[in-house]
Amino acid sequence: MKLYHAPASPYVRKVMVLAHETGLLDSIDVETVSTSPAAPDAAVAKANPVKKIPALVTDDGMALFDSPVICEYLDSQHDGPKMFPAPGEARWRALQLQAAADGLLDAAILIVYEGRIRPEELRFQPWVDAQRSKIDGALAALNTWSEDFGDRIDIGTISAACACGYLDLRFPDIDWRGANRALAAWYERFSARPSMQATKPAG
Ligand code: GSF
């Protein structure tokens, strides 16, 4: 399988952490690309009409996106403990957690692009503030839920960890730990996992 990849992408990291946890890493050929709304990568655009990474091309030529779909596909390709629980309460909790973490990342990425792509004179602070409010709301939910995470490893906790790691990478000025102590304590333990250490983005 070919994975279109960028080391700093938190959504790509979700896929890579799951691949580590499920023993699928050796079956994935990683192709590192650089893509942005202002300069989409042509190969990515062939695999994903939305022109975003991660995008996966399976061994039988199927092009899959976005990270939830790619992660669920990978989870169908191994015989170990599943990262997507079977239908029922545990599954809905894991998918709900993934959705909150992805929503945090979606808001964070929009702030990054506002600053990286939009010319300074066109930037709109109320827009940035609105995205920051979404990040804070998602963090509060993750913090509440994290009290029951225990040692759970599934698509939800993987997504939550990648979201926390992204804030450290791109928003070092946000002290998310101060207002979310339960989440911070959980993340301290979870981020020590080999799968997290092996996929830690360079600063
Ligand atoms: C979001 C991926 C995404 O925004 C997913 O995979 O879950 N819902 C998707 N990827 C960014 C790169 S990143 O910063 O993670 C991306 O491809 N941006 C390029 C663009 O054109 O938006």
XYZ file of C-alpha atoms and ligand atoms in Angstrom, residues 6 8-15 33-41 44 48 50-55 65-70 98 102 105-106 108-110 112-113 116-117 166 170, ligand 1:
67
model
C 3.942 14.445 5.613
C 4.076 17.084 10.580
C 0.519 16.114 9.590
C -1.477 15.033 12.645
C -3.980 13.176 10.442
C -1.129 11.246 8.794
C 0.186 10.557 12.297
C -3.149 8.916 13.216
C -2.602 6.482 10.340
C 4.815 15.009 -0.186
C 4.207 18.682 0.399
C 0.673 19.865 -0.300
C -1.365 22.901 0.668
C -4.589 24.597 -0.451
C -2.411 27.116 -2.310
C -0.162 24.481 -3.900
C -1.800 21.033 -4.077
C 0.444 18.078 -4.952
C -2.209 13.556 -4.073
C -7.859 12.249 -3.325
C -10.147 16.864 -2.047
C -6.331 17.061 -2.498
C -5.488 16.394 1.125
C -3.171 13.980 2.910
C -3.260 11.311 4.142
C -4.357 9.435 1.049
C -9.113 9.098 2.117
C -9.546 10.638 4.702
C -7.823 9.540 7.894
C -10.877 7.885 9.541
C -11.520 5.830 6.392
C -7.841 4.918 5.949
C -12.100 10.586 17.046
C -10.438 15.611 14.315
C -7.408 19.493 14.356
C -9.671 20.935 11.645
C -6.186 24.213 14.364
C -5.291 23.688 10.699
C -7.566 26.573 9.683
C -2.372 27.678 10.650
C -3.538 28.359 7.088
C 0.490 30.856 6.529
C -1.512 31.506 3.358
C -0.187 18.812 17.190
C 2.151 24.223 16.127
C -8.079 16.219 6.900
C -6.687 16.114 6.327
C -5.974 17.432 6.188
O -6.513 18.497 6.443
C -8.335 13.724 7.332
O -7.416 13.086 6.781
O -8.850 13.369 8.392
N -10.272 15.177 7.106
C -8.909 14.972 6.648
N -4.707 17.347 5.775
C -3.891 18.542 5.537
C -2.434 18.281 5.906
S -2.201 18.436 7.523
O -1.832 19.616 7.884
O -2.565 17.437 8.230
C -3.864 18.825 4.050
O -3.727 17.905 3.257
N -3.929 20.104 3.704
C -3.819 20.466 2.325
C -5.083 21.155 1.862
O -5.150 21.427 0.656
O -5.958 21.418 2.705
